[in-house]
Amino acid sequence: MKGSPAARAVADWFAGRGWKPFPFQKQVWKAMAEGRSGLLHATTGAGKTYAVWLGALQAFAAIPPPAEPPPSARRRAVPPGVPLTVLWITPMRALAADTLKALQAPLDALAPVHAGLARWTAGARTGDTAGAERSAQTRRLPTVLVTTPESLSLLLTRADAQEVLGTVQLVVADEWHELIGNKRGVQLQLALARLQGWSPALRIWGMSATLGNLSEAMDTLLGHGDGVMVQGKVEKRLVVDTLLPDRSERFSWAGHLGLRMLPQVVQALEETTTALVFVNVRSQAELWYKAILDARPDWAGSLAIHHGSLDRGVREWVEAGLKAGSLRAVVCTSSLDLGVDFLPVQRVLQIGSPKGVARLLQRAGRSGHAPGRPSRITLVPTHTLELVEAAAARAAVQAGEVEMRSSPRRPVDVLVQHLVTVALGGGFVPEALYDEVRRTAAYRDLPAEIWQWCLDFVRHGGASLQAYPDYRRVVPDEEGIWRVPDARLARRHRANIGTIVSDATMAVQIQHGARLGTMEESFLARLSPGDCFVFAGLVVEMVEIRDMTAYVKRAGPKRPTVPRWGGSRMPLSTVLADFTLRQLALADDHRFASPEMRAVRPLMEVQQRWSAIPTPGTLLAETLRTREGWHLFLYPFAGRHAHLGLASLFALRGAPGEIGRAHV
């Protein structure tokens, strides 16, 4: 491939920009040309996208067009072009739009100098895709399609799924660390197994910058360990510092908003041209945006807010402003902490603990997002203990410790949904599909009895629900192929594909004006006309709810309610919890080396005098007597998930009268 026209075109494209390919990029190109799959783990902003995408362009540039369109294509008058060849999977819709732009740029540049690439097309298919574009994709999918796990599963429900997806030669799992540890990753594993059944030579590549268990991550993605592990170590300076309170002994011991640090945050933003201010929950984003704007009203127009509940048009305006460098700061949630490329961003502020080392690294990488540029993240504690977590996070980064992520094992809800998906996409034979499913890491050891239970459930609802017709979704036809005969149930399944569990939402719109976004129905239903709340950075007043839309108007000088969303409890990762205990152990030994620990020293000394400091070898237990009796407090520092399990265990093993009184 070294002397191929596509390789020469890529080399000229790099040279024209004054760039030189990194060794890890060349390694990916070589492996992809050899038909191999693998995992690329490289520093944020080092050029992972170019490594995989330019490798695909070189490997597949000479793909000939189909000699004769299939009969169904002739019936649909499919336009000429290169069929779907590359599926690029992203975990977020916002990332899909940005990724498409990143892929389109080199494709447009190389197409004029390489005839094979001139026929390539690129597109995206997510929940944000316009109806007209979806209709066009029904006739012909682009050569490279950027999509999400949910949209890929939706494509698998097409009756001609094998015909339109059987041409895929490469699947890229971008930001694989975001998918591997949850059911969305399992959903993707099942889809990949389906595609591999149609295309045994299918190449699969994953990309990530924050994985601690690389071998397991690659095995989970590929379904086997026979892949190429490419690690791109590009020198990049990362600065992790902390905004300290004026007097730590007067700083709060609890809370999560951190608005007492507003003066320090405003000063930090004054010193920066463009910054991202990350918060952990959407309600916190609304509060901080309003607080910063109240403190600096002259920043109106250069300060913005971004989170997943805002309208697509609002989010796209903010993203365009970040790219252009016209915004001083954006208060945002995880909606912007993945691989979106915002070159003007110089600094990242994290309000509250990042709760994990990988999340800290991911968000830090949004600044200086290019090879050779330093990244800087400033931690803003919301209470005193987060000063210790800040010191622990920096120590973990310096030690190179990152959280490991493992795939869920045998989630039957995802498998049941996949059975209906495959039944819609041409049908299945149980024995063959059982073998296909067991090629995934999640279902490698799936017992036959659980498989049979899943078959029974989709056929008649199992032993419990067989009396209900809506649970008779999949039945075998006269040839033994399991299909979905009911069009109504097919439509319902397509409308509910996915593994993300969320409350029902309702649109929020200015009366006779623009749409602001969506909010959870459970919150809006509690409001009455005249009630005020904060949303999209505005204080709005409820007018009415009509046709599943909450109509609002700008509010006067009233005290607003802060909206609440589900999913706002973030557990401390085991890695960060371990390093937090190490920092406490240093404090117990009267060693306060970092600025954060020196700031918290007076309180640590009070804790040591009155009680004890927990350490890796010491479990602190404190008791308190009130009118209700004695109370026991334990401090394992193991994270919320572990604490929930321990609290439940103590409640179960406690005295009968005390069961149910254990809390996290």
GROMACS .gro file of C-alpha atoms in nm, residues 138-508:
model
  371
  138THR     CA    1  -3.362   0.481   0.279
  139ARG     CA    2  -3.279   0.477  -0.092
  140ARG     CA    3  -2.901   0.474  -0.054
  141LEU     CA    4  -2.686   0.482   0.258
  142PRO     CA    5  -2.364   0.684   0.224
  143THR     CA    6  -2.024   0.518   0.186
  144VAL     CA    7  -1.932   0.615   0.542
  145LEU     CA    8  -2.210   0.649   0.798
  146VAL     CA    9  -2.158   0.810   1.139
  147THR     CA   10  -2.418   0.675   1.378
  148THR     CA   11  -2.492   0.561   1.733
  149PRO     CA   12  -2.551   0.209   1.874
  150GLU     CA   13  -2.925   0.276   1.884
  151SER     CA   14  -2.943   0.392   1.522
  152LEU     CA   15  -2.735   0.093   1.412
  153SER     CA   16  -2.981  -0.140   1.583
  154LEU     CA   17  -3.261   0.045   1.409
  155LEU     CA   18  -3.091  -0.023   1.073
  156LEU     CA   19  -3.078  -0.391   1.167
  157THR     CA   20  -3.459  -0.395   1.182
  158ARG     CA   21  -3.487  -0.321   0.807
  159ALA     CA   22  -3.623  -0.610   0.606
  160ASP     CA   23  -3.326  -0.569   0.370
  161ALA     CA   24  -3.073  -0.531   0.654
  162GLN     CA   25  -2.835  -0.795   0.518
  163GLU     CA   26  -2.845  -0.640   0.174
  164VAL     CA   27  -2.765  -0.283   0.287
  165LEU     CA   28  -2.530  -0.367   0.575
  166GLY     CA   29  -2.359  -0.668   0.421
  167THR     CA   30  -2.125  -0.439   0.224
  168VAL     CA   31  -1.970  -0.293   0.541
  169GLN     CA   32  -1.597  -0.364   0.559
  170LEU     CA   33  -1.499  -0.155   0.862
  171VAL     CA   34  -1.670  -0.063   1.189
  172VAL     CA   35  -1.508   0.199   1.413
  173ALA     CA   36  -1.612   0.223   1.779
  174ASP     CA   37  -1.516   0.579   1.874
  175GLU     CA   38  -1.469   0.660   2.244
  176TRP     CA   39  -1.496   0.289   2.322
  177HIS     CA   40  -1.443   0.357   2.693
  178GLU     CA   41  -1.785   0.526   2.703
  179LEU     CA   42  -1.961   0.211   2.580
  180ILE     CA   43  -1.768  -0.090   2.707
  181GLY     CA   44  -1.892  -0.077   3.066
  182ASN     CA   45  -2.266  -0.040   3.003
  183LYS     CA   46  -2.555  -0.201   2.818
  184ARG     CA   47  -2.513   0.027   2.518
  185GLY     CA   48  -2.180  -0.145   2.466
  186VAL     CA   49  -2.351  -0.484   2.487
  187GLN     CA   50  -2.602  -0.364   2.227
  188LEU     CA   51  -2.309  -0.278   2.000
  189GLN     CA   52  -2.143  -0.616   2.064
  190LEU     CA   53  -2.456  -0.793   1.942
  191ALA     CA   54  -2.478  -0.571   1.634
  192LEU     CA   55  -2.113  -0.639   1.551
  193ALA     CA   56  -2.167  -1.012   1.580
  194ARG     CA   57  -2.455  -0.978   1.333
  195LEU     CA   58  -2.240  -0.784   1.086
  196GLN     CA   59  -1.954  -1.032   1.119
  197GLY     CA   60  -2.194  -1.312   1.031
  198TRP     CA   61  -2.268  -1.137   0.703
  199SER     CA   62  -1.907  -1.024   0.641
  200PRO     CA   63  -1.654  -1.264   0.797
  201ALA     CA   64  -1.364  -1.039   0.684
  202LEU     CA   65  -1.512  -0.737   0.864
  203ARG     CA   66  -1.249  -0.514   1.025
  204ILE     CA   67  -1.332  -0.362   1.364
  205TRP     CA   68  -1.133  -0.086   1.531
  206GLY     CA   69  -1.188   0.080   1.866
  207MET     CA   70  -1.048   0.415   1.978
  208SER     CA   71  -0.998   0.553   2.327
  209ALA     CA   72  -0.768   0.767   2.538
  210THR     CA   73  -0.876   0.662   2.889
  211LEU     CA   74  -0.878   0.286   2.936
  212GLY     CA   75  -0.700   0.097   3.211
  213ASN     CA   76  -0.762  -0.263   3.094
  214LEU     CA   77  -0.660  -0.254   2.729
  215SER     CA   78  -0.648  -0.628   2.659
  216GLU     CA   79  -0.993  -0.687   2.805
  217ALA     CA   80  -1.128  -0.384   2.618
  218MET     CA   81  -1.003  -0.517   2.286
  219ASP     CA   82  -1.130  -0.868   2.356
  220THR     CA   83  -1.474  -0.724   2.439
  221LEU     CA   84  -1.487  -0.522   2.119
  222LEU     CA   85  -1.364  -0.791   1.882
  223GLY     CA   86  -1.515  -1.092   2.057
  224HIS     CA   87  -1.166  -1.244   2.067
  225GLY     CA   88  -0.812  -1.143   2.157
  226ASP     CA   89  -0.664  -1.182   1.810
  227GLY     CA   90  -0.623  -0.814   1.728
  228VAL     CA   91  -0.360  -0.543   1.700
  229MET     CA   92  -0.301  -0.328   2.006
  230VAL     CA   93  -0.170   0.015   1.903
  231GLN     CA   94  -0.065   0.262   2.170
  232GLY     CA   95   0.010   0.616   2.062
  233LYS     CA   96   0.217   0.787   2.325
  234VAL     CA   97   0.248   1.150   2.217
  235GLU     CA   98   0.418   1.384   2.461
  236LYS     CA   99   0.156   1.619   2.602
  237ARG     CA  100   0.180   1.840   2.907
  238LEU     CA  101  -0.120   1.823   3.137
  239VAL     CA  102  -0.166   2.080   3.413
  240VAL     CA  103  -0.403   1.990   3.698
  241ASP     CA  104  -0.451   2.264   3.956
  242THR     CA  105  -0.715   2.370   4.207
  243LEU     CA  106  -0.891   2.693   4.299
  244LEU     CA  107  -0.862   2.716   4.677
  245PRO     CA  108  -1.114   2.884   4.909
  246ASP     CA  109  -0.998   3.192   5.100
  247ARG     CA  110  -1.041   3.020   5.437
  248SER     CA  111  -1.078   2.643   5.428
  249GLU     CA  112  -1.193   2.624   5.790
  250ARG     CA  113  -1.495   2.832   5.688
  251PHE     CA  114  -1.557   2.627   5.374
  252SER     CA  115  -1.861   2.398   5.360
  253TRP     CA  116  -1.829   2.032   5.463
  254ALA     CA  117  -2.123   1.936   5.240
  255GLY     CA  118  -2.312   2.041   4.928
  256HIS     CA  119  -2.252   2.011   4.556
  257LEU     CA  120  -2.319   2.355   4.404
  258GLY     CA  121  -2.001   2.536   4.512
  259LEU     CA  122  -2.134   2.886   4.443
  260ARG     CA  123  -1.916   3.022   4.723
  261MET     CA  124  -1.629   2.978   4.477
  262LEU     CA  125  -1.798   3.208   4.223
  263PRO     CA  126  -1.552   3.501   4.266
  264GLN     CA  127  -1.253   3.273   4.206
  265VAL     CA  128  -1.419   3.117   3.900
  266VAL     CA  129  -1.504   3.458   3.751
  267GLN     CA  130  -1.145   3.571   3.803
  268ALA     CA  131  -1.014   3.256   3.633
  269LEU     CA  132  -1.242   3.319   3.335
  270GLU     CA  133  -1.121   3.679   3.314
  271GLU     CA  134  -0.767   3.544   3.270
  272THR     CA  135  -0.867   3.305   2.988
  273THR     CA  136  -0.967   3.372   2.629
  274THR     CA  137  -1.191   3.065   2.587
  275ALA     CA  138  -1.283   2.813   2.855
  276LEU     CA  139  -1.518   2.525   2.927
  277VAL     CA  140  -1.677   2.516   3.273
  278PHE     CA  141  -1.780   2.155   3.337
  279VAL     CA  142  -2.040   2.062   3.597
  280ASN     CA  143  -2.170   1.717   3.683
  281VAL     CA  144  -2.549   1.769   3.651
  282ARG     CA  145  -2.775   1.982   3.430
  283SER     CA  146  -2.942   2.168   3.718
  284GLN     CA  147  -2.595   2.275   3.834
  285ALA     CA  148  -2.521   2.402   3.481
  286GLU     CA  149  -2.832   2.620   3.489
  287LEU     CA  150  -2.739   2.764   3.830
  288TRP     CA  151  -2.375   2.836   3.743
  289TYR     CA  152  -2.460   2.994   3.409
  290LYS     CA  153  -2.705   3.230   3.577
  291ALA     CA  154  -2.463   3.305   3.864
  292ILE     CA  155  -2.172   3.390   3.632
  293LEU     CA  156  -2.396   3.607   3.414
  294ASP     CA  157  -2.532   3.788   3.721
  295ALA     CA  158  -2.174   3.853   3.834
  296ARG     CA  159  -2.064   3.969   3.487
  297PRO     CA  160  -2.367   4.093   3.291
  298ASP     CA  161  -2.128   4.241   3.033
  299TRP     CA  162  -2.050   3.883   2.924
  300ALA     CA  163  -2.400   3.840   2.782
  301GLY     CA  164  -2.358   3.698   2.433
  302SER     CA  165  -2.009   3.560   2.502
  303LEU     CA  166  -2.120   3.324   2.779
  304ALA     CA  167  -2.327   3.018   2.688
  305ILE     CA  168  -2.476   2.700   2.834
  306HIS     CA  169  -2.476   2.351   2.684
  307HIS     CA  170  -2.640   2.028   2.803
  308GLY     CA  171  -2.833   1.739   2.653
  309SER     CA  172  -3.182   1.875   2.729
  310LEU     CA  173  -3.137   2.190   2.523
  311ASP     CA  174  -3.278   2.216   2.173
  312ARG     CA  175  -3.056   2.094   1.893
  313GLY     CA  176  -3.037   2.442   1.740
  314VAL     CA  177  -2.914   2.590   2.069
  315ARG     CA  178  -2.647   2.323   2.107
  316GLU     CA  179  -2.526   2.366   1.750
  317TRP     CA  180  -2.503   2.745   1.797
  318VAL     CA  181  -2.288   2.696   2.108
  319GLU     CA  182  -2.063   2.442   1.937
  320ALA     CA  183  -2.015   2.672   1.637
  321GLY     CA  184  -1.925   2.960   1.871
  322LEU     CA  185  -1.666   2.746   2.047
  323LYS     CA  186  -1.507   2.645   1.720
  324ALA     CA  187  -1.496   3.006   1.602
  325GLY     CA  188  -1.355   3.128   1.934
  326SER     CA  189  -1.636   3.383   1.974
  327LEU     CA  190  -1.741   3.258   2.318
  328ARG     CA  191  -1.549   3.340   2.634
  329ALA     CA  192  -1.687   3.045   2.827
  330VAL     CA  193  -1.946   2.769   2.808
  331VAL     CA  194  -2.101   2.609   3.115
  332CYS     CA  195  -2.161   2.247   3.017
  333THR     CA  196  -2.217   1.891   3.131
  334SER     CA  197  -2.087   1.565   2.982
  335SER     CA  198  -2.252   1.671   2.654
  336LEU     CA  199  -1.915   1.825   2.560
  337ASP     CA  200  -1.662   1.602   2.736
  338LEU     CA  201  -1.601   1.356   2.451
  339GLY     CA  202  -1.393   1.389   2.137
  340VAL     CA  203  -1.537   1.716   2.007
  341ASP     CA  204  -1.259   1.931   1.860
  342PHE     CA  205  -1.261   2.290   1.993
  343LEU     CA  206  -0.914   2.427   1.920
  344PRO     CA  207  -0.970   2.775   2.075
  345VAL     CA  208  -1.037   2.629   2.422
  346GLN     CA  209  -0.738   2.713   2.643
  347ARG     CA  210  -0.857   2.602   2.985
  348VAL     CA  211  -1.111   2.373   3.147
  349LEU     CA  212  -1.268   2.430   3.487
  350GLN     CA  213  -1.432   2.139   3.668
  351ILE     CA  214  -1.694   2.242   3.925
  352GLY     CA  215  -1.699   1.972   4.191
  353SER     CA  216  -1.510   1.646   4.195
  354PRO     CA  217  -1.475   1.470   3.856
  355LYS     CA  218  -1.551   1.148   4.050
  356GLY     CA  219  -1.308   0.955   3.831
  357VAL     CA  220  -0.961   0.984   3.678
  358ALA     CA  221  -1.078   0.894   3.327
  359ARG     CA  222  -1.345   1.164   3.335
  360LEU     CA  223  -1.087   1.419   3.451
  361LEU     CA  224  -0.851   1.325   3.167
  362GLN     CA  225  -1.131   1.330   2.912
  363ARG     CA  226  -1.246   1.675   3.013
  364ALA     CA  227  -0.892   1.809   3.042
  365GLY     CA  228  -0.835   1.699   2.683
  366ARG     CA  229  -1.098   1.947   2.560
  367SER     CA  230  -0.834   2.218   2.610
  368GLY     CA  231  -0.524   2.223   2.393
  369HIS     CA  232  -0.694   1.965   2.170
  370ALA     CA  233  -0.407   1.920   1.925
  371PRO     CA  234  -0.064   1.753   1.925
  372GLY     CA  235   0.195   1.960   2.109
  373ARG     CA  236  -0.052   2.186   2.285
  374PRO     CA  237  -0.068   2.169   2.667
  375SER     CA  238  -0.398   2.087   2.838
  376ARG     CA  239  -0.505   2.253   3.160
  377ILE     CA  240  -0.788   2.162   3.395
  378THR     CA  241  -0.863   2.353   3.712
  379LEU     CA  242  -1.064   2.179   3.983
  380VAL     CA  243  -1.316   2.387   4.177
  381PRO     CA  244  -1.417   2.215   4.502
  382THR     CA  245  -1.775   2.251   4.622
  383HIS     CA  246  -1.697   2.135   4.977
  384THR     CA  247  -1.393   2.065   5.193
  385LEU     CA  248  -1.358   1.693   5.126
  386GLU     CA  249  -1.330   1.769   4.753
  387LEU     CA  250  -1.002   1.944   4.829
  388VAL     CA  251  -0.871   1.602   4.928
  389GLU     CA  252  -1.025   1.447   4.614
  390ALA     CA  253  -0.855   1.713   4.401
  391ALA     CA  254  -0.514   1.625   4.544
  392ALA     CA  255  -0.595   1.256   4.495
  393ALA     CA  256  -0.699   1.309   4.133
  394ARG     CA  257  -0.372   1.484   4.047
  395ALA     CA  258  -0.172   1.210   4.221
  396ALA     CA  259  -0.359   0.943   4.022
  397VAL     CA  260  -0.290   1.126   3.694
  398GLN     CA  261   0.079   1.153   3.779
  399ALA     CA  262   0.087   0.781   3.861
  400GLY     CA  263  -0.082   0.693   3.530
  401GLU     CA  264  -0.371   0.513   3.703
  402VAL     CA  265  -0.699   0.500   3.508
  403GLU     CA  266  -1.021   0.312   3.586
  404MET     CA  267  -1.080  -0.029   3.431
  405ARG     CA  268  -1.411  -0.094   3.257
  406SER     CA  269  -1.566  -0.433   3.203
  407SER     CA  270  -1.865  -0.540   2.997
  408PRO     CA  271  -2.187  -0.637   3.175
  409ARG     CA  272  -2.238  -1.015   3.170
  410ARG     CA  273  -2.545  -1.170   3.006
  411PRO     CA  274  -2.802  -0.886   3.041
  412VAL     CA  275  -3.119  -1.062   2.926
  413ASP     CA  276  -3.312  -0.741   2.860
  414VAL     CA  277  -3.063  -0.639   2.590
  415LEU     CA  278  -3.069  -0.989   2.442
  416VAL     CA  279  -3.449  -1.003   2.431
  417GLN     CA  280  -3.456  -0.669   2.251
  418HIS     CA  281  -3.194  -0.795   2.004
  419LEU     CA  282  -3.402  -1.103   1.927
  420VAL     CA  283  -3.694  -0.885   1.817
  421THR     CA  284  -3.457  -0.660   1.620
  422VAL     CA  285  -3.313  -0.956   1.428
  423ALA     CA  286  -3.660  -1.103   1.373
  424LEU     CA  287  -3.759  -0.776   1.204
  425GLY     CA  288  -3.437  -0.763   1.002
  426GLY     CA  289  -3.502  -1.073   0.795
  427GLY     CA  290  -3.575  -1.323   1.071
  428PHE     CA  291  -3.357  -1.582   1.243
  429VAL     CA  292  -3.311  -1.951   1.309
  430PRO     CA  293  -3.262  -2.001   1.686
  431GLU     CA  294  -2.970  -2.244   1.662
  432ALA     CA  295  -2.768  -2.024   1.428
  433LEU     CA  296  -2.842  -1.707   1.623
  434TYR     CA  297  -2.743  -1.877   1.951
  435ASP     CA  298  -2.398  -1.948   1.806
  436GLU     CA  299  -2.374  -1.590   1.678
  437VAL     CA  300  -2.469  -1.436   2.013
  438ARG     CA  301  -2.214  -1.650   2.198
  439ARG     CA  302  -1.936  -1.497   1.990
  440THR     CA  303  -1.974  -1.178   2.195
  441ALA     CA  304  -1.785  -1.123   2.520
  442ALA     CA  305  -2.107  -1.043   2.709
  443TYR     CA  306  -2.278  -1.374   2.619
  444ARG     CA  307  -1.978  -1.600   2.572
  445ASP     CA  308  -2.095  -1.831   2.851
  446LEU     CA  309  -2.470  -1.795   2.792
  447PRO     CA  310  -2.637  -2.117   2.919
  448ALA     CA  311  -2.888  -2.292   2.696
  449GLU     CA  312  -3.163  -2.260   2.956
  450ILE     CA  313  -3.133  -1.875   2.965
  451TRP     CA  314  -3.135  -1.870   2.583
  452GLN     CA  315  -3.453  -2.076   2.585
  453TRP     CA  316  -3.609  -1.843   2.841
  454CYS     CA  317  -3.537  -1.546   2.608
  455LEU     CA  318  -3.693  -1.731   2.314
  456ASP     CA  319  -4.002  -1.811   2.520
  457PHE     CA  320  -4.027  -1.451   2.635
  458VAL     CA  321  -4.030  -1.301   2.284
  459ARG     CA  322  -4.263  -1.575   2.158
  460HIS     CA  323  -4.538  -1.557   2.419
  461GLY     CA  324  -4.415  -1.358   2.719
  462GLY     CA  325  -4.279  -1.656   2.907
  463ALA     CA  326  -4.462  -1.827   3.191
  464SER     CA  327  -4.592  -1.501   3.340
  465LEU     CA  328  -4.715  -1.293   3.046
  466GLN     CA  329  -4.840  -1.545   2.793
  467ALA     CA  330  -5.201  -1.434   2.845
  468TYR     CA  331  -5.122  -1.091   2.694
  469PRO     CA  332  -5.126  -1.070   2.310
  470ASP     CA  333  -4.875  -0.783   2.299
  471TYR     CA  334  -4.604  -1.018   2.428
  472ARG     CA  335  -4.646  -1.256   2.133
  473ARG     CA  336  -4.396  -1.060   1.930
  474VAL     CA  337  -4.189  -1.321   1.747
  475VAL     CA  338  -4.319  -1.647   1.604
  476PRO     CA  339  -4.166  -1.908   1.370
  477ASP     CA  340  -4.311  -1.929   1.020
  478GLU     CA  341  -4.374  -2.247   0.820
  479GLU     CA  342  -4.001  -2.262   0.731
  480GLY     CA  343  -3.889  -2.234   1.094
  481ILE     CA  344  -3.767  -1.873   1.061
  482TRP     CA  345  -3.869  -1.652   1.353
  483ARG     CA  346  -4.027  -1.323   1.244
  484VAL     CA  347  -4.251  -1.043   1.374
  485PRO     CA  348  -4.589  -1.082   1.202
  486ASP     CA  349  -4.767  -0.789   1.373
  487ALA     CA  350  -4.693  -0.451   1.207
  488ARG     CA  351  -4.816  -0.264   1.515
  489LEU     CA  352  -4.569  -0.443   1.743
  490ALA     CA  353  -4.295  -0.385   1.485
  491ARG     CA  354  -4.356  -0.009   1.493
  492ARG     CA  355  -4.358  -0.008   1.872
  493HIS     CA  356  -4.027  -0.193   1.886
  494ARG     CA  357  -3.858   0.042   1.639
  495ALA     CA  358  -3.977   0.342   1.840
  496ASN     CA  359  -3.828   0.206   2.164
  497ILE     CA  360  -3.494   0.058   2.059
  498GLY     CA  361  -3.218   0.134   2.307
  499THR     CA  362  -3.092   0.063   2.657
  500ILE     CA  363  -3.097   0.414   2.807
  501VAL     CA  364  -3.367   0.431   3.073
  502SER     CA  365  -3.510   0.779   3.125
  503ASP     CA  366  -3.827   0.949   3.239
  504ALA     CA  367  -4.084   1.076   2.991
  505THR     CA  368  -3.991   1.418   2.856
  506MET     CA  369  -4.189   1.715   2.735
  507ALA     CA  370  -4.093   1.995   2.497
  508VAL     CA  371  -4.042   2.343   2.643
   0.00000   0.00000   0.00000
